[in-house]
Amino acid sequence: MKNRKIICLLMVASLLLPYNQATVNSGKNLVYGDVFEAKEKSTSEEITSEEITSEELTSEELTSEELTSEELTSEEITSEELTSEELTSEEITSEEITTEETTTVIVGDTSVDTVERKRTSKKVKIKLTKVADATSYDVEIATDPGFADVIYSKKIAVKDSQVINVTLSSKKFKNKGVLYVRARACINETAGDWTEGVRVKLIKKALSLIKYVKKKIGTPYLYGYKQPYEWDSVCTKKQFKKLRKRWGAAVWLSDKYRCVGKTPTDCSGLISAYIEDERGSIHYKEQAVKKWKIRKKSGRLNIAKLKRIPIGTAVWQEGHIGVFVGWIGNVPYYVAEDGSAYGCRMRALTFSQFTHALILPDVQYSIKKNYDVTVKSNTKFYKSATTSKRTYPWYKKGTKLTIVAEKNGRGLVRDYSLKQNLWVNLNTVKKNK
């Protein structure tokens, strides 16, 4: 009990006495130390509370930043929305463009009606069908049907006509082989679809065909072998073996010694080389513009009918074909690759077995059929259709002649047609009725 009183007195004294820093620092008074620590803890807690408050403030600031970022995010969303609107407008523009293209395709269906050229010429003649509302046409010319090798292109202005005829000129066309042309219609800057490639028709003439095949007399025959127009394809041993394997006995073993290392061809190849389009003899008959039977029922050659058939026609029998090249007097002649035993030769038609004469679709004939004329006054004749030099014989007034071809205002006399060396001015003769 006494001890408790002493403790109470000490506690009262500690409250009344001033704060002794030394005593606290020395740690001799444990009670004071406990109180000081409590005060320090309280102060630190207050500081911590302030820090917390500042953290709260900071978090508010962060919250405000978050809000700001949300605002930014909303702006981004708005921007995306705007962008999507722009995209939508682009889609609309694309639809408009697509609509224009579709219209052009429908309107732009033109067609290449005809296209032709001479092999030695630098000009190509083209005929196009006009398309409604078209303002121009694009034309391309290539050496292959797929138009991988385009050698010429041009834009053609529209003319007020239903058919557009145009002549294109370029040195690139001269002496070229097979060419192809395509076209498309254009409405202002928008173009339609290209047409299918059309092969350029080479203008081949009957008299030129005759000259061409006569130059090939003496070349060897090889079944199934073809030549280009230039006649420069040399047969190799490998090619011969392939032909022998494919065609068997139709290719003679002895052909190897006549043809390998040379430039042979077969009967249809002789004509195909000039026309520049490979076909078999049966195809020439099927595609002929006109056909005549030139054999009588007895099997003999019908000379009277043959006298009306223009020179340069093909003469045909099953499995064989040649070219009717003209007359020497009253004897008609042909040139053909006549088989392995003979090669290319010229021979009288009377010794052949040809049954038909054919007007070829790829060849232009100066006359549809031969015709008779009477000399109006004494006149001399020319050595060719172009020369100014005259030649004999001298024909008297009233002499009857037969014309088998025309060129440059002159007519080729039948009896001398094989050599093509006797031409008469057509204004000096009168056509018989």
XYZ file of C-alpha atoms in Angstrom, residues 4-432:
429
model
C 1.407 2.385 -4.368
C 1.303 5.851 -2.684
C 4.919 6.436 -3.648
C 4.193 5.542 -7.259
C 1.221 7.871 -7.419
C 3.275 10.745 -6.029
C 5.985 10.168 -8.589
C 3.446 10.230 -11.409
C 1.986 13.546 -10.159
C 5.494 14.986 -9.897
C 6.284 13.957 -13.445
C 3.320 15.810 -14.679
C 4.192 18.950 -12.742
C 7.902 19.009 -13.489
C 9.057 20.568 -16.809
C 10.155 18.379 -19.637
C 13.694 17.163 -19.097
C 15.266 16.370 -22.490
C 18.410 14.980 -20.980
C 16.541 12.505 -18.887
C 14.583 11.373 -21.934
C 17.709 11.051 -24.042
C 19.533 9.132 -21.339
C 16.700 6.647 -21.194
C 16.869 6.572 -17.336
C 13.145 7.300 -16.956
C 11.357 4.477 -18.660
C 7.911 6.082 -18.243
C 9.011 9.281 -19.914
C 10.469 7.272 -22.678
C 7.182 5.450 -23.213
C 5.273 8.733 -23.372
C 7.790 10.244 -25.802
C 7.582 7.268 -28.048
C 3.822 7.575 -28.032
C 4.123 11.240 -28.948
C 6.546 10.390 -31.735
C 4.215 7.709 -32.963
C 1.322 10.140 -32.871
C 3.309 12.746 -34.773
C 4.480 10.243 -37.351
C 0.927 9.010 -37.721
C -0.167 12.575 -38.362
C 2.594 12.944 -40.916
C 1.588 9.689 -42.430
C -1.967 10.917 -42.539
C -0.803 14.046 -44.341
C 1.118 11.866 -46.730
C -1.968 9.787 -47.192
C -3.967 12.930 -47.785
C -1.401 14.015 -50.368
C -1.622 10.571 -51.878
C -5.344 10.955 -51.956
C -4.861 14.274 -53.620
C -2.424 12.678 -55.948
C -4.907 9.931 -56.674
C -7.463 12.621 -57.442
C -4.997 14.110 -59.800
C -4.486 10.657 -61.226
C -8.210 10.276 -61.409
C -8.365 13.552 -63.268
C -5.671 12.285 -65.612
C -7.646 9.148 -66.056
C -10.631 11.261 -66.853
C -8.513 13.218 -69.248
C -7.305 10.025 -70.876
C -10.912 8.934 -71.129
C -11.661 12.191 -72.837
C -8.746 11.540 -75.165
C -10.031 8.056 -75.703
C -13.422 9.425 -76.575
C -11.742 11.816 -79.006
C -9.946 8.864 -80.515
C -13.241 7.053 -80.799
C -14.721 10.124 -82.403
C -11.749 10.236 -84.793
C -12.281 6.578 -85.613
C -15.915 7.306 -86.238
C -14.915 10.107 -88.549
C -12.421 7.842 -90.221
C -15.089 5.206 -90.694
C -17.289 7.882 -92.272
C -14.435 8.744 -94.591
C -14.052 5.071 -95.410
C -17.751 4.878 -96.038
C -17.473 7.806 -98.432
C -14.571 6.016 -100.139
C -16.742 2.942 -100.445
C -19.427 5.061 -102.029
C -16.847 6.508 -104.438
C -15.653 2.994 -105.258
C -19.237 1.956 -105.980
C -19.591 4.913 -108.305
C -16.392 3.914 -110.121
C -17.553 0.314 -110.369
C -20.828 1.498 -111.856
C -18.963 3.477 -114.532
C -16.782 0.484 -115.388
C -19.797 -1.776 -115.705
C -21.419 0.716 -118.044
C -18.275 0.871 -120.169
C -18.104 -2.898 -120.495
C -21.672 -2.993 -121.752
C -21.230 -0.073 -124.115
C -17.700 -1.006 -125.131
C -18.403 -4.228 -127.010
C -16.901 -3.538 -130.422
C -15.801 -6.088 -133.003
C -13.001 -6.376 -135.542
C -14.895 -7.122 -138.753
C -12.000 -7.445 -141.206
C -8.270 -6.892 -141.078
C -5.851 -7.508 -143.915
C -2.431 -6.627 -145.256
C 0.143 -7.508 -147.893
C 3.150 -9.355 -146.569
C 5.650 -6.934 -148.109
C 3.633 -3.850 -147.143
C 3.944 -1.759 -143.982
C 0.187 -1.062 -143.898
C -2.636 -2.922 -142.132
C -6.277 -2.226 -143.000
C -8.788 -2.607 -140.161
C -12.570 -2.416 -140.102
C -14.274 -1.884 -136.703
C -17.933 -1.813 -135.690
C -18.878 1.538 -134.113
C -20.140 1.537 -130.520
C -22.734 4.019 -129.281
C -21.281 6.895 -127.201
C -17.707 5.735 -127.784
C -15.218 8.605 -128.079
C -12.213 6.591 -129.253
C -10.865 3.086 -129.843
C -7.645 1.419 -128.702
C -6.013 -0.970 -131.166
C -3.128 -3.363 -130.501
C -1.236 -5.594 -132.949
C 0.893 -8.534 -131.782
C 2.777 -11.490 -133.210
C 0.965 -14.017 -130.982
C -2.722 -14.643 -130.183
C -2.131 -14.097 -126.450
C -0.732 -10.578 -127.081
C 2.412 -11.214 -125.026
C 4.452 -9.579 -127.797
C 2.640 -6.372 -128.769
C 4.537 -4.601 -131.552
C 2.116 -1.744 -132.218
C -0.636 0.166 -130.386
C -2.670 3.236 -131.265
C -5.716 5.245 -130.146
C -8.163 5.949 -132.964
C -10.552 8.897 -132.883
C -14.229 8.222 -133.559
C -15.857 9.029 -136.870
C -19.556 9.550 -137.484
C -20.266 6.228 -139.168
C -21.504 2.810 -138.234
C -18.298 1.192 -139.493
C -14.813 2.547 -138.854
C -12.243 1.909 -141.588
C -8.688 2.771 -140.690
C -5.275 2.050 -142.193
C -2.370 1.688 -139.774
C 1.183 2.155 -141.031
C 4.418 0.956 -139.423
C 7.730 -0.473 -140.589
C 7.233 -3.195 -137.973
C 4.549 -4.799 -140.180
C 6.726 -5.237 -143.254
C 7.694 -8.838 -144.062
C 6.236 -10.021 -140.748
C 4.550 -13.396 -140.706
C 1.257 -13.943 -138.914
C -0.086 -10.958 -136.927
C -3.083 -10.574 -134.612
C -5.176 -7.496 -133.824
C -7.598 -6.614 -131.019
C -9.561 -3.484 -130.154
C -11.664 -1.914 -127.417
C -14.031 1.035 -127.288
C -13.412 3.960 -124.925
C -15.809 6.466 -123.378
C -13.628 9.432 -122.468
C -10.925 7.974 -120.169
C -12.774 4.763 -119.370
C -12.079 1.757 -121.586
C -14.192 -1.305 -122.274
C -13.092 -4.904 -122.680
C -10.644 -6.033 -125.342
C -12.071 -8.071 -128.183
C -10.729 -11.514 -128.916
C -7.554 -11.464 -130.982
C -8.279 -11.638 -134.726
C -5.722 -12.999 -137.143
C -4.638 -10.474 -139.777
C -5.543 -11.825 -143.173
C -2.599 -11.789 -145.542
C -3.531 -10.729 -149.069
C -2.354 -13.577 -151.278
C -2.837 -13.448 -155.037
C -3.190 -16.280 -157.526
C -0.376 -15.133 -159.805
C 1.974 -14.814 -156.827
C 1.022 -18.323 -155.682
C 1.985 -19.666 -159.109
C 5.374 -17.932 -158.990
C 5.980 -19.196 -155.452
C 5.312 -22.879 -156.139
C 7.264 -22.837 -159.416
C 10.332 -21.702 -157.480
C 10.033 -24.807 -155.265
C 10.325 -27.289 -158.160
C 12.989 -29.835 -157.274
C 12.562 -29.758 -153.478
C 12.162 -33.227 -151.875
C 8.888 -34.656 -150.610
C 8.479 -35.804 -146.990
C 5.086 -36.874 -145.697
C 3.915 -34.830 -142.690
C 6.708 -32.234 -142.869
C 5.785 -28.534 -143.232
C 7.670 -25.416 -144.199
C 7.225 -21.740 -143.213
C 6.821 -19.053 -145.860
C 10.589 -18.417 -145.798
C 11.164 -22.121 -146.623
C 14.107 -22.427 -144.241
C 13.177 -25.383 -142.002
C 15.941 -28.006 -142.306
C 14.894 -31.577 -141.521
C 16.994 -33.327 -138.839
C 17.500 -37.039 -138.109
C 15.471 -36.668 -134.914
C 12.544 -35.113 -136.788
C 12.692 -37.827 -139.434
C 12.556 -40.578 -136.776
C 9.504 -38.948 -135.173
C 7.705 -38.733 -138.516
C 8.598 -42.352 -139.318
C 7.305 -43.470 -135.917
C 4.091 -41.462 -136.277
C 3.170 -42.140 -139.913
C 4.797 -45.491 -140.500
C 5.039 -46.664 -144.132
C 3.819 -43.279 -145.433
C 7.347 -42.061 -144.638
C 9.725 -44.076 -146.815
C 13.017 -45.241 -145.357
C 14.771 -43.883 -148.443
C 13.370 -40.416 -147.596
C 16.080 -40.218 -144.952
C 18.771 -39.849 -147.625
C 16.752 -37.379 -149.713
C 15.385 -35.175 -146.925
C 17.660 -35.077 -143.854
C 19.727 -31.887 -143.993
C 17.410 -30.379 -146.636
C 14.120 -28.440 -146.725
C 11.376 -30.908 -147.724
C 7.597 -30.689 -147.383
C 4.474 -32.603 -148.385
C 1.752 -31.734 -150.917
C -0.444 -29.621 -148.619
C 2.673 -28.063 -147.089
C 3.567 -26.543 -150.456
C 0.378 -24.436 -150.468
C 0.340 -23.905 -146.687
C 3.804 -22.353 -146.800
C 2.560 -19.640 -149.169
C -0.734 -19.051 -147.377
C 1.031 -19.217 -143.971
C -1.647 -21.408 -142.434
C -1.151 -25.155 -142.046
C -3.933 -27.402 -143.342
C -4.351 -30.867 -144.762
C -5.517 -31.509 -148.318
C -9.018 -32.504 -147.141
C -9.399 -29.177 -145.312
C -8.651 -27.253 -148.489
C -11.548 -29.001 -150.194
C -13.903 -28.465 -147.253
C -13.082 -24.739 -147.063
C -13.044 -24.038 -150.811
C -15.091 -21.044 -151.971
C -16.027 -22.865 -155.175
C -15.453 -26.344 -156.584
C -15.506 -27.795 -160.073
C -15.368 -31.400 -161.172
C -12.745 -31.589 -163.889
C -13.210 -35.237 -164.841
C -15.772 -36.697 -167.199
C -17.714 -39.827 -166.323
C -15.221 -41.719 -168.451
C -12.447 -40.468 -166.147
C -10.812 -38.286 -168.798
C -9.907 -34.670 -168.053
C -12.590 -32.174 -169.086
C -10.443 -29.680 -171.031
C -13.411 -27.566 -172.111
C -14.419 -26.950 -168.489
C -10.822 -26.372 -167.414
C -10.491 -23.586 -169.995
C -13.024 -21.566 -167.938
C -11.293 -22.090 -164.602
C -8.854 -19.324 -163.498
C -5.202 -20.245 -163.087
C -3.924 -20.387 -159.499
C -6.763 -22.640 -158.364
C -5.905 -25.788 -156.435
C -6.321 -29.154 -158.123
C -7.402 -31.896 -155.724
C -7.903 -35.613 -155.439
C -8.409 -37.684 -152.316
C -5.144 -37.530 -150.332
C -3.349 -35.178 -152.713
C -3.338 -31.528 -153.798
C -1.455 -29.268 -156.235
C -1.710 -25.894 -158.014
C -3.041 -25.275 -161.525
C -0.315 -22.991 -162.947
C -1.378 -22.304 -166.545
C -1.275 -23.384 -170.155
C 1.204 -24.036 -172.900
C -0.957 -23.948 -175.996
C -3.898 -26.228 -175.252
C -2.147 -28.241 -172.531
C -2.869 -27.355 -168.851
C -0.109 -27.806 -166.251
C 0.104 -28.156 -162.487
C 2.849 -28.006 -159.821
C 2.748 -30.288 -156.785
C 4.849 -32.225 -154.310
C 4.128 -35.494 -156.119
C 5.428 -37.960 -153.559
C 8.786 -39.331 -152.418
C 9.668 -40.680 -155.881
C 9.343 -37.305 -157.667
C 9.381 -34.462 -155.154
C 8.086 -31.101 -156.336
C 7.566 -31.061 -160.094
C 5.544 -29.484 -162.904
C 3.526 -31.826 -165.091
C 0.624 -31.848 -167.562
C -2.756 -32.251 -165.882
C -3.699 -34.843 -168.495
C -1.280 -37.284 -166.811
C -2.646 -36.711 -163.308
C -5.547 -38.161 -161.340
C -6.917 -34.872 -159.951
C -10.719 -34.801 -159.800
C -11.573 -31.263 -158.648
C -10.477 -27.660 -159.047
C -10.855 -25.427 -155.957
C -11.047 -21.676 -155.428
C -9.001 -21.197 -152.236
C -10.469 -18.854 -149.582
C -7.055 -17.382 -148.741
C -6.193 -16.405 -152.320
C -7.461 -13.446 -154.340
C -8.286 -14.169 -157.989
C -8.306 -11.285 -160.455
C -11.212 -12.861 -162.386
C -13.947 -15.304 -161.388
C -13.620 -17.259 -164.617
C -11.736 -17.062 -167.893
C -13.349 -15.155 -170.762
C -12.914 -14.772 -174.522
C -12.013 -11.513 -176.275
C -11.565 -10.296 -179.845
C -8.735 -7.986 -180.892
C -10.205 -4.655 -182.033
C -7.187 -3.544 -184.077
C -3.736 -4.789 -184.957
C -1.684 -4.713 -181.747
C 1.459 -5.942 -180.074
C 1.671 -7.568 -176.642
C 3.718 -7.036 -173.498
C 6.172 -9.331 -171.723
C 4.600 -8.641 -168.320
C 1.780 -6.741 -166.657
C 4.105 -3.918 -165.628
C 6.758 -3.463 -168.338
C 6.448 -0.992 -171.188
C 8.452 -3.222 -173.539
C 6.415 -4.862 -176.267
C 6.936 -8.286 -177.729
C 5.840 -10.424 -180.655
C 3.605 -11.941 -181.978
C 1.608 -9.295 -183.741
C -2.094 -10.079 -183.546
C -4.375 -8.889 -186.310
C -7.800 -7.381 -185.929
C -10.471 -10.022 -185.252
C -8.119 -12.532 -183.559
C -9.861 -14.381 -180.739
C -8.056 -14.898 -177.434
C -8.873 -16.201 -173.946
C -7.965 -14.098 -170.886
C -7.113 -16.066 -167.712
C -5.974 -13.243 -165.395
C -5.992 -9.434 -165.125
C -3.451 -7.013 -163.709
C -2.779 -3.295 -164.132
C -5.293 -2.959 -166.949
C -3.815 -5.835 -168.909
C -5.044 -9.359 -169.578
C -2.918 -12.537 -169.578
C -3.393 -14.633 -172.713
C -4.207 -18.254 -171.865
C -1.889 -19.976 -174.363
C 1.132 -18.225 -172.808
C -0.082 -18.152 -169.222
C 2.367 -20.739 -167.891
C 5.271 -18.374 -168.411
C 3.099 -15.279 -167.851
C 4.899 -13.543 -170.673
C 2.140 -12.413 -172.988
C -0.172 -9.607 -171.829
C -2.569 -7.470 -173.825
C -3.978 -4.053 -173.013
C -7.640 -4.658 -172.214
C -8.627 -1.441 -173.987
C -7.384 -2.944 -177.292
C -9.685 -5.976 -177.106
C -13.444 -6.488 -176.917
C -15.037 -8.972 -174.562
C -17.164 -11.515 -176.373
